[in-house]
Amino acid sequence: MSFTATIEQRTSQTGAIFLSPSKRRKLEPDTEQEQASDEPTTAELWKWTLKHESIASCFIRDVFEMRENVEKDANFFWLGRVPCRTVRIVGLVVGVQVYEKRIRYTVDDGTAVVDCLHRQLLPPKTPSKKSQANTQGTKSQTTPPPEDPKPVARVGRPVCVVGRVVRKYETREIVVDSIVACPSANDEPRHWLEVLQLHKSHYSASASFRIPKASTAALQTSSPVKAPQSPTSATRDPVTPSKVLSTPSTAISTLSTTHTTPSTSSSPASPAKCTTQSPQKLRHPSRLHSRDLNGNTFRIYVKHYMDRMTYADHISEPDYDSLSNEFMSDADCPPTPTKPARRVAPDETPRASTSGLSMRTPRPRIPALSFDGHHRRSTVVLTGKSRMVGFTISYLRRVPELADMAKRVVKAVAKRRLREERQKAKEAAASGTTQSTRHKQGAPTSKEEEADKLAGRVKRLFQATIVQLLREGSIVLWDGPVRRYDQVLKEPDSGLWKANVTSTSADSTVFSTASGVSRSSVEADEDNFELSDPESGEEAYVPLSPQFLAGVVETAIRKLTSVRPRGGENRSLSTKEGILAYLKRDDRWRYLSEWSVGEALEVLRAEGRGWCVGKEKWELSL
């Protein structure tokens, strides 16, 4: 009998305590929650649609197909994945309806037709004085009705419209912020290509919309003239600068900009953006108040006239009411019907006519008119490069508007001086210090003597104005062709001054009717005086515009870069300071400033004629 013993093996227990597994650290954030937090709210999207950079270039069809936001508090639309409130369209004007306070344009771009409402700002009514009401008594004063606003473009012209999309009953329309006539017919197809590219890369992208960081961090500092960059044109690879041959369309837009605003540097903007703005106009000199008549104002008006009339082929935009004058000359108009003269039967034997007029094919007496709206402008632009002409003091003194303004300035300054003398005399009489003011007044002068004094003061005012403009670097001496002083009244001066009715978004006004009154009434003014013939070899001047100075700076860079430094010296001749020092060798450029040279260099860079190679050195493009 065997016994089996079972030995129980006891394991030694340790004092270790098993803890729960430690929590893992989150090395990667929750992408879903982060994306949800980065998505902008409806309020943020609505605030972004109010900014200038949110303007969306699109077709008119997109205006009607955009989804309206569901929430009522935020009034905007969805163009694909992009929220928008303001759009930019380009199309042809197919209808114009002019009302008292607004103009309704009907625009068609081939995809759809939309109405664009352009509200006009009426000039404020002048308050009637009580004294006038008392003197008039019961007489009823009838004020003439205000003139209708003038459209920016007529039917058949391409326009660029920027405005806000709103609902109008069962359809939509655009409340215009700005509307301008496109300078070229190629602007519309360029706009098509841009919108198609935006639909592919931006509007129809798969990713959700994010507000650009630049727009959220920085304040809205963009001016209404500068067009926002599209996503496709915002990032571009740097290109080696070279000479750019301008196409006819760009040449037309560049020439038109250069003619109208020669004193401002024109950067080459894309025609598809339609950011062309009308040149700035000043109020007609005859409408200036007495408090504004001084030497500074007169200098501004002289500079404005020289800027706008520098080019010999200066032609402004035609007036909407003078379309018949634009397309029909005096030779094209039919003659006034008159009674035919009686034919006296001659004594000779009648013969058969051999002229053969009855055998000719009948032709119309009046040539066919063209209503395309572009043939006159293209004829002017394509004739050749514009020719600058200078101004002499004799010519400027014979400009009716400037001559009339100079007389008013002289009289206003004399009136203020006399008022100050009377005030001082009154104060002196009150204090009892002196009583000799009456003895200072001389005998009354005749009208001829007053006219001679006025003529001398006006001449000195013109001379002082030219000297001041020359010293501040606004004008320079000119040795080229000069305007003839006897052709002042024949020069086209339309588009220089503002008219009575103005608009905020489009400067569609042209030459005021007050100018015609001024030019016709200057000769009948009692203060007129005969001007002596100009001296031979009289100095002429031209405004110093960046476009004009760019050619001079280009020649200076070419000469400076061709000079080799002596002794191996590394001299910076083609810098801004070197160019200025080189030009100031000529006494003509004595008052030239470094700022003007910088503007001219920017024009060379924008036109592809020059570029900065580094260390502020400039070279010409190949």
XYZ file of C-alpha atoms in Angstrom:
622
model
C 0.000 0.000 0.000
C 1.511 3.194 -1.121
C 0.787 6.578 0.082
C 1.031 9.601 -2.191
C 1.792 12.838 -0.566
C 0.693 16.108 -2.145
C 2.955 18.975 -1.418
C 1.312 22.315 -1.568
C 3.619 24.890 -3.072
C 3.038 28.281 -1.736
C 4.123 31.245 -3.726
C 5.665 34.050 -1.907
C 3.543 37.154 -2.130
C 5.199 40.443 -2.746
C 4.047 43.809 -1.584
C 3.678 45.188 -5.076
C 0.344 46.804 -5.932
C -0.795 46.592 -9.538
C -1.903 50.006 -10.691
C -4.349 50.793 -13.444
C -2.817 51.497 -16.824
C -1.710 55.113 -17.214
C -3.610 57.351 -19.554
C -2.047 58.018 -22.909
C -1.150 61.531 -23.841
C -2.836 62.985 -26.902
C 0.026 63.728 -29.218
C -2.239 64.679 -32.141
C -5.167 67.068 -31.753
C -8.617 66.148 -32.725
C -8.724 67.269 -36.313
C -12.479 67.079 -36.555
C -13.055 69.329 -33.560
C -10.389 71.757 -34.757
C -11.927 71.990 -38.198
C -15.299 72.579 -36.651
C -13.890 75.381 -34.530
C -12.102 76.984 -37.531
C -15.244 77.234 -39.612
C -16.442 80.850 -39.627
C -19.812 81.697 -38.210
C -22.600 83.278 -40.189
C -21.963 86.651 -38.583
C -18.292 86.513 -39.562
C -19.188 85.587 -43.125
C -21.652 88.462 -43.339
C -19.037 90.931 -42.063
C -16.569 89.627 -44.627
C -19.042 90.171 -47.484
C -19.115 93.872 -46.603
C -15.428 94.277 -47.417
C -14.054 95.386 -50.763
C -12.007 92.233 -51.261
C -15.136 90.058 -51.212
C -16.357 91.384 -54.588
C -16.935 88.359 -56.816
C -16.471 88.477 -60.585
C -19.200 86.372 -62.158
C -21.666 86.012 -65.016
C -25.135 87.510 -64.923
C -26.465 83.960 -64.910
C -24.688 83.418 -61.584
C -26.568 86.374 -60.107
C -29.863 84.515 -60.550
C -28.504 81.063 -59.664
C -26.811 82.018 -56.388
C -28.297 80.417 -53.272
C -29.718 82.854 -50.783
C -28.622 82.457 -47.188
C -31.223 80.756 -45.013
C -30.783 82.950 -41.948
C -32.669 86.210 -42.171
C -30.257 88.254 -40.079
C -27.350 87.709 -42.509
C -28.345 88.931 -45.961
C -25.896 87.452 -48.470
C -25.724 84.777 -51.162
C -23.630 81.696 -51.860
C -21.782 81.575 -55.181
C -20.810 77.933 -55.057
C -18.900 77.680 -51.792
C -18.039 81.402 -51.576
C -20.310 83.871 -49.764
C -20.816 87.102 -51.648
C -22.957 90.187 -51.477
C -21.358 92.377 -54.127
C -20.575 91.183 -57.652
C -18.716 92.463 -60.689
C -20.222 91.886 -64.136
C -19.232 92.991 -67.633
C -21.729 93.188 -70.471
C -23.384 95.302 -73.124
C -25.941 97.961 -72.323
C -29.189 96.993 -74.048
C -31.464 99.518 -72.356
C -31.257 102.845 -70.520
C -34.109 104.429 -68.570
C -33.420 107.870 -67.101
C -35.495 109.075 -64.162
C -35.238 112.138 -61.962
C -33.202 110.490 -59.185
C -31.933 107.286 -60.753
C -30.884 105.592 -63.974
C -31.794 102.002 -64.763
C -29.357 100.164 -67.039
C -30.249 96.827 -68.616
C -27.052 94.812 -69.105
C -26.647 91.606 -71.139
C -23.494 89.464 -71.119
C -24.779 86.553 -73.218
C -25.805 84.376 -70.256
C -28.689 86.463 -68.905
C -30.047 89.988 -68.636
C -30.198 91.982 -65.406
C -31.361 95.455 -64.403
C -28.791 97.681 -62.698
C -30.207 100.555 -60.630
C -27.873 103.536 -60.347
C -29.090 106.127 -57.853
C -28.095 109.752 -58.404
C -27.302 112.348 -55.765
C -29.116 115.595 -56.374
C -27.330 118.842 -55.479
C -28.554 120.375 -52.217
C -31.075 123.157 -52.510
C -29.797 126.600 -51.646
C -31.765 127.964 -48.675
C -33.738 131.072 -49.533
C -32.895 134.113 -47.444
C -35.594 135.856 -45.455
C -34.543 139.217 -46.807
C -35.225 138.097 -50.329
C -38.615 136.802 -49.299
C -39.512 140.135 -47.710
C -38.435 142.187 -50.726
C -40.247 140.005 -53.189
C -43.482 140.212 -51.248
C -46.204 138.113 -52.752
C -44.368 137.433 -55.995
C -44.201 133.741 -56.724
C -40.692 132.551 -57.493
C -40.714 129.559 -59.836
C -37.530 127.497 -59.803
C -36.698 125.559 -62.959
C -36.900 121.771 -62.621
C -33.577 119.982 -62.157
C -31.945 118.483 -65.198
C -32.140 114.752 -65.757
C -28.970 112.834 -64.896
C -26.784 111.822 -67.809
C -26.037 108.128 -68.372
C -22.496 106.844 -68.263
C -22.867 104.830 -71.463
C -25.407 104.516 -74.209
C -26.949 101.407 -75.733
C -24.377 99.119 -77.327
C -21.414 100.093 -75.146
C -19.696 97.512 -72.882
C -19.721 98.485 -69.226
C -18.279 97.129 -66.000
C -20.765 97.159 -63.124
C -19.957 96.615 -59.462
C -22.982 96.455 -57.210
C -24.983 94.686 -54.545
C -27.406 91.895 -55.437
C -30.899 92.436 -53.998
C -34.283 90.797 -54.428
C -36.895 92.599 -56.475
C -40.269 90.877 -56.239
C -39.757 87.480 -57.898
C -36.424 88.312 -59.494
C -33.135 89.986 -58.612
C -31.415 93.197 -59.604
C -28.140 94.988 -58.881
C -27.887 98.224 -56.918
C -24.915 99.913 -58.572
C -21.937 101.020 -56.523
C -19.866 101.971 -59.579
C -20.366 101.697 -63.321
C -17.779 102.626 -65.939
C -17.607 102.232 -69.687
C -14.975 99.693 -70.720
C -12.242 101.275 -72.825
C -11.953 98.232 -75.106
C -14.358 95.679 -76.564
C -11.940 92.928 -75.504
C -12.684 93.546 -71.832
C -15.808 91.379 -71.988
C -14.115 88.185 -73.303
C -11.283 88.723 -70.826
C -13.874 88.835 -68.076
C -15.357 85.560 -69.362
C -11.995 83.790 -69.157
C -11.402 85.106 -65.674
C -14.809 83.983 -64.408
C -14.415 80.510 -65.939
C -11.071 80.137 -64.199
C -12.579 81.296 -60.898
C -15.398 78.759 -61.205
C -12.903 75.932 -61.635
C -10.376 76.894 -58.995
C -12.313 78.905 -56.407
C -16.098 78.827 -56.570
C -16.495 75.073 -57.183
C -13.619 73.812 -55.019
C -14.260 70.815 -52.747
C -12.816 72.375 -49.590
C -15.040 74.480 -47.399
C -14.654 78.242 -47.501
C -12.233 79.921 -45.103
C -11.971 83.653 -44.587
C -8.515 84.793 -45.711
C -6.266 85.588 -42.781
C -5.080 88.794 -44.382
C -8.626 90.139 -44.468
C -9.390 89.192 -40.884
C -6.152 90.479 -39.354
C -5.615 93.686 -41.283
C -8.027 96.537 -41.509
C -9.757 97.347 -44.727
C -7.390 99.885 -46.243
C -7.900 99.221 -49.930
C -9.070 102.205 -51.920
C -12.073 101.910 -54.271
C -9.829 102.509 -57.268
C -7.633 99.472 -56.667
C -9.183 96.221 -57.849
C -8.957 93.134 -55.623
C -6.683 90.368 -56.794
C -8.277 87.112 -57.728
C -6.946 83.827 -56.328
C -5.469 82.971 -59.693
C -3.645 86.250 -60.143
C -2.568 86.657 -56.523
C 0.261 84.117 -56.746
C 2.488 84.423 -59.765
C 6.043 83.410 -60.410
C 8.523 86.247 -60.893
C 9.277 86.912 -64.516
C 12.461 88.408 -65.859
C 11.583 91.925 -66.956
C 11.627 92.501 -70.666
C 10.135 94.852 -73.186
C 6.421 94.276 -73.495
C 4.782 94.903 -76.821
C 1.358 96.300 -76.071
C -1.626 94.990 -77.918
C -4.041 97.413 -79.591
C -6.450 97.122 -76.689
C -3.836 97.878 -74.083
C -2.468 100.649 -76.228
C -5.883 102.276 -76.368
C -6.385 102.039 -72.627
C -2.863 103.248 -71.894
C -3.108 106.174 -74.263
C -6.481 107.215 -72.939
C -5.177 107.121 -69.390
C -2.062 109.035 -70.347
C -4.015 111.736 -72.151
C -6.482 112.348 -69.400
C -4.252 112.257 -66.364
C -0.707 113.034 -67.357
C 0.194 114.235 -63.886
C -0.499 110.940 -62.156
C 1.351 107.706 -62.611
C -0.814 105.095 -64.264
C -0.079 101.535 -63.290
C -1.039 98.951 -65.898
C -4.233 97.509 -64.508
C -5.919 94.553 -66.089
C -8.654 95.650 -68.503
C -10.798 92.763 -67.351
C -11.042 94.370 -63.935
C -12.561 97.484 -65.476
C -11.011 99.707 -62.852
C -10.631 102.663 -65.211
C -11.802 105.759 -63.442
C -12.737 109.044 -64.998
C -10.135 111.774 -64.503
C -10.692 114.221 -61.707
C -12.484 117.422 -62.638
C -12.585 120.755 -60.883
C -15.494 123.094 -60.438
C -15.826 125.687 -63.142
C -13.925 128.873 -62.192
C -17.049 130.997 -62.569
C -18.741 128.942 -59.819
C -16.085 129.499 -57.173
C -17.033 131.431 -54.054
C -15.270 134.636 -53.143
C -13.659 133.029 -50.113
C -11.940 130.497 -52.423
C -10.412 133.094 -54.724
C -6.740 133.365 -53.799
C -3.323 132.677 -55.256
C -3.211 129.026 -54.198
C -6.538 128.211 -55.842
C -5.492 129.985 -59.010
C -2.235 128.008 -59.097
C -4.192 124.750 -58.760
C -6.444 125.687 -61.680
C -3.525 126.688 -63.907
C -1.799 123.374 -63.182
C -5.054 121.490 -63.843
C -5.485 123.196 -67.210
C -1.903 122.448 -68.240
C -2.230 118.799 -67.182
C -5.348 118.205 -69.235
C -4.380 120.197 -72.333
C -0.760 119.132 -72.737
C -1.388 116.841 -75.692
C -2.230 118.237 -79.104
C -4.818 115.544 -79.876
C -6.677 115.978 -76.582
C -10.200 114.616 -77.110
C -12.468 113.887 -74.185
C -15.443 111.607 -73.804
C -18.397 112.769 -75.906
C -21.418 114.119 -74.169
C -24.469 111.906 -74.122
C -26.649 114.687 -75.476
C -24.267 115.551 -78.319
C -24.127 112.178 -80.040
C -25.407 113.670 -83.244
C -22.533 116.142 -83.223
C -20.083 113.295 -82.616
C -21.037 111.215 -85.604
C -22.291 113.905 -88.022
C -19.987 116.694 -89.053
C -21.030 119.839 -90.847
C -20.177 118.261 -94.175
C -22.347 115.215 -93.454
C -25.461 117.114 -92.435
C -28.053 117.667 -95.166
C -28.172 121.207 -96.520
C -30.963 123.566 -95.591
C -33.789 123.183 -98.134
C -34.109 126.264 -100.317
C -36.235 127.122 -103.290
C -34.552 126.310 -106.584
C -33.596 129.282 -108.684
C -35.604 129.921 -111.805
C -33.936 128.896 -114.945
C -33.988 131.463 -117.678
C -34.382 129.963 -121.103
C -31.250 130.767 -123.097
C -31.392 132.068 -126.621
C -29.178 129.284 -127.906
C -30.500 126.237 -129.687
C -31.216 123.443 -127.176
C -28.701 120.601 -127.330
C -28.717 117.121 -125.827
C -26.790 116.826 -122.572
C -23.443 115.046 -122.881
C -22.528 114.962 -119.200
C -23.927 111.485 -118.724
C -25.349 112.219 -115.285
C -28.528 110.358 -116.078
C -26.538 107.180 -116.808
C -24.730 107.096 -113.445
C -25.760 104.793 -110.622
C -27.693 106.797 -108.034
C -25.748 107.386 -104.823
C -27.032 108.643 -101.474
C -26.256 112.272 -100.792
C -25.450 111.618 -97.107
C -22.842 108.970 -96.243
C -23.929 106.133 -94.006
C -23.551 106.865 -90.319
C -21.800 104.530 -87.914
C -23.326 103.997 -84.481
C -20.812 101.502 -83.132
C -19.473 104.085 -80.689
C -15.821 103.182 -81.200
C -14.788 104.372 -84.635
C -14.076 107.920 -83.573
C -11.999 106.985 -80.577
C -10.049 104.316 -82.434
C -9.357 106.764 -85.241
C -7.827 109.215 -82.800
C -5.766 106.656 -80.928
C -4.436 104.763 -83.918
C -3.265 107.854 -85.793
C 0.055 107.817 -83.964
C 1.801 108.810 -80.789
C 0.443 111.885 -79.058
C 2.463 115.061 -79.375
C 3.166 117.241 -76.360
C 2.906 120.991 -76.726
C 4.052 123.691 -74.345
C 2.310 126.680 -72.807
C 3.502 130.246 -72.681
C 2.273 132.941 -70.327
C 0.790 134.760 -73.325
C -1.276 131.693 -74.169
C -2.468 131.129 -70.595
C -3.480 134.785 -70.245
C -5.753 134.377 -73.273
C -7.607 131.322 -71.953
C -11.061 132.770 -71.129
C -11.625 130.732 -67.972
C -8.192 131.462 -66.518
C -8.298 135.134 -67.511
C -11.697 135.622 -65.901
C -10.570 133.791 -62.767
C -7.398 135.894 -62.546
C -9.474 139.090 -62.602
C -11.736 137.771 -59.876
C -8.742 136.742 -57.759
C -7.137 140.178 -58.090
C -10.388 141.926 -57.170
C -11.060 139.576 -54.253
C -7.559 140.084 -52.824
C -7.859 143.866 -53.194
C -11.257 143.786 -51.538
C -9.905 141.817 -48.583
C -6.957 144.189 -48.237
C -9.275 147.202 -48.301
C -11.522 145.599 -45.707
C -8.541 144.995 -43.433
C -7.403 148.607 -43.821
C -10.861 149.879 -42.940
C -10.972 147.609 -39.931
C -7.596 148.874 -38.745
C -8.679 152.476 -39.324
C -11.857 151.893 -37.358
C -9.909 150.409 -34.467
C -7.430 153.273 -34.596
C -10.227 155.855 -34.616
C -11.849 154.163 -31.665
C -8.605 154.341 -29.707
C -7.982 157.957 -30.799
C -4.358 157.382 -31.787
C -4.487 158.705 -35.346
C -6.950 160.458 -37.598
C -4.964 160.730 -40.824
C -6.648 157.903 -42.696
C -8.870 160.206 -44.737
C -5.898 162.155 -46.038
C -4.330 158.995 -47.412
C -7.129 158.484 -49.901
C -6.196 159.997 -53.230
C -8.381 161.429 -55.926
C -10.815 159.023 -57.602
C -9.225 157.323 -60.574
C -10.853 156.896 -63.956
C -11.929 153.614 -65.475
C -8.954 153.574 -67.836
C -6.499 153.911 -64.973
C -8.298 151.176 -63.038
C -8.192 148.923 -66.103
C -4.449 149.546 -66.480
C -3.867 148.695 -62.825
C -5.990 145.575 -63.168
C -4.084 144.473 -66.281
C -0.753 144.870 -64.515
C -1.910 142.944 -61.462
C -3.317 140.123 -63.586
C -0.059 139.833 -65.517
C 1.950 139.742 -62.290
C -0.396 137.064 -60.934
C 0.256 134.817 -63.949
C 4.004 135.399 -63.696
C 4.077 134.646 -59.964
C 2.000 131.502 -60.511
C 4.354 130.165 -63.186
C 7.407 130.915 -61.033
C 5.848 129.148 -58.044
C 4.932 126.082 -60.129
C 8.447 126.027 -61.550
C 10.104 126.192 -58.133
C 7.949 123.468 -56.619
C 8.786 121.124 -59.505
C 5.318 120.929 -61.032
C 6.360 122.280 -64.441
C 9.613 122.488 -66.401
C 10.934 124.500 -69.293
C 10.009 123.212 -72.743
C 11.883 123.655 -76.008
C 9.437 121.774 -78.235
C 6.297 122.861 -80.099
C 4.207 125.553 -78.411
C 0.512 126.323 -78.605
C -0.320 129.384 -80.647
C -1.852 132.186 -78.631
C -4.274 133.061 -81.443
C -5.811 129.556 -81.383
C -7.054 129.621 -77.782
C -10.758 129.765 -78.548
C -10.440 126.933 -81.087
C -8.932 124.438 -78.646
C -11.271 121.645 -77.454
C -11.873 122.218 -73.754
C -14.651 119.724 -73.011
C -14.207 117.539 -69.974
C -12.180 120.064 -67.983
C -14.751 121.187 -65.463
C -17.588 119.648 -63.534
C -21.176 120.210 -64.581
C -24.088 121.155 -62.328
C -25.227 117.583 -61.619
C -22.572 115.240 -60.271
C -22.533 111.541 -59.457
C -20.606 109.653 -56.808
C -19.903 106.391 -58.607
C -19.321 107.493 -62.176
C -18.160 110.875 -63.305
C -20.348 111.037 -66.369
C -20.585 114.809 -66.466
C -18.751 116.814 -69.060
C -18.109 120.417 -69.750
C -20.523 122.691 -67.946
C -22.717 125.099 -69.801
C -21.232 127.841 -67.693
C -18.038 127.534 -69.709
C -19.829 128.478 -72.880
C -21.316 131.464 -71.107
C -17.881 132.386 -69.819
C -16.230 132.172 -73.226
C -18.938 134.216 -74.885
C -19.196 136.794 -72.135
C -15.490 137.377 -71.625
C -15.364 139.604 -74.678
C -18.288 141.676 -73.387
C -16.805 142.164 -69.908
C -16.295 145.764 -68.970
C -12.949 144.954 -67.341
C -11.451 143.573 -70.532
C -8.185 145.057 -71.670
C -6.139 144.537 -74.786
C -3.157 142.225 -74.473
C 0.060 143.062 -76.223
C 1.590 140.654 -78.699
C 3.971 138.126 -77.133
C 7.691 138.590 -77.431
C 9.717 136.450 -79.784
C 11.416 133.548 -78.061
C 9.038 133.514 -75.110
C 9.679 130.681 -72.670
C 7.284 127.738 -72.687
C 6.468 125.218 -69.980
C 4.943 121.737 -69.695
C 3.679 119.876 -66.610
C 6.128 117.400 -65.137
C 4.128 114.165 -65.330
C 5.625 110.752 -64.466
C 5.020 109.549 -68.031
C 6.957 112.473 -69.500
C 9.769 112.193 -66.957
C 10.028 108.420 -67.500
C 11.472 108.970 -70.975
C 14.041 111.423 -69.616
C 15.013 109.040 -66.804
C 15.294 106.175 -69.301
C 17.779 108.175 -71.369
C 19.730 109.060 -68.233
C 19.938 105.400 -67.153
C 21.169 104.405 -70.605
C 23.972 106.959 -70.440
C 24.900 106.202 -66.839
C 25.087 102.443 -67.355
C 27.257 102.882 -70.430
C 29.896 104.817 -68.456
C 32.595 102.610 -66.931
C 33.988 103.685 -63.548
C 37.621 104.748 -63.537
C 40.251 102.964 -61.494
C 37.996 100.017 -60.700
C 35.745 102.099 -58.482
C 32.299 100.716 -57.876
C 30.172 103.818 -58.107
C 26.393 103.615 -57.971
C 25.566 105.835 -60.913
C 22.182 104.353 -61.836
C 20.566 104.772 -58.417
C 17.815 107.246 -57.733
C 20.270 109.715 -56.231
C 22.720 109.238 -59.094
C 20.026 109.839 -61.714
C 18.880 112.986 -59.903
C 22.439 114.321 -59.678
C 23.002 113.592 -63.371
C 19.828 115.405 -64.434
C 20.523 118.421 -62.237
C 23.610 119.141 -64.303
C 21.169 120.739 -66.709
C 19.640 123.947 -65.337
C 16.305 122.827 -66.735
C 16.015 120.191 -63.977
C 17.217 122.445 -61.166
C 14.033 122.035 -59.110
C 13.547 118.330 -59.849
C 12.851 116.326 -56.681
C 13.827 112.809 -55.731
C 10.146 111.947 -55.350
C 9.477 112.727 -59.021
C 12.393 110.528 -60.106
C 11.000 107.689 -57.983
C 7.593 107.987 -59.669
C 9.234 107.908 -63.099
C 11.168 104.764 -62.138
C 7.930 103.099 -61.055
C 6.434 103.917 -64.464
C 9.418 102.243 -66.140
C 8.963 99.195 -63.923
C 5.213 99.000 -64.593
C 5.663 99.297 -68.362
C 8.485 96.738 -68.435
C 11.077 99.237 -69.635
C 13.308 99.079 -66.567
C 13.860 97.112 -63.385
C 15.794 97.292 -60.131
C 18.712 94.837 -60.146
C 19.459 95.239 -56.436
C 21.024 97.741 -54.064
C 18.690 100.388 -55.525
C 20.438 100.180 -58.914
C 18.301 100.419 -62.032
C 18.894 99.017 -65.495
C 16.900 99.048 -68.693
C 15.127 95.945 -69.925
C 16.507 94.062 -72.886
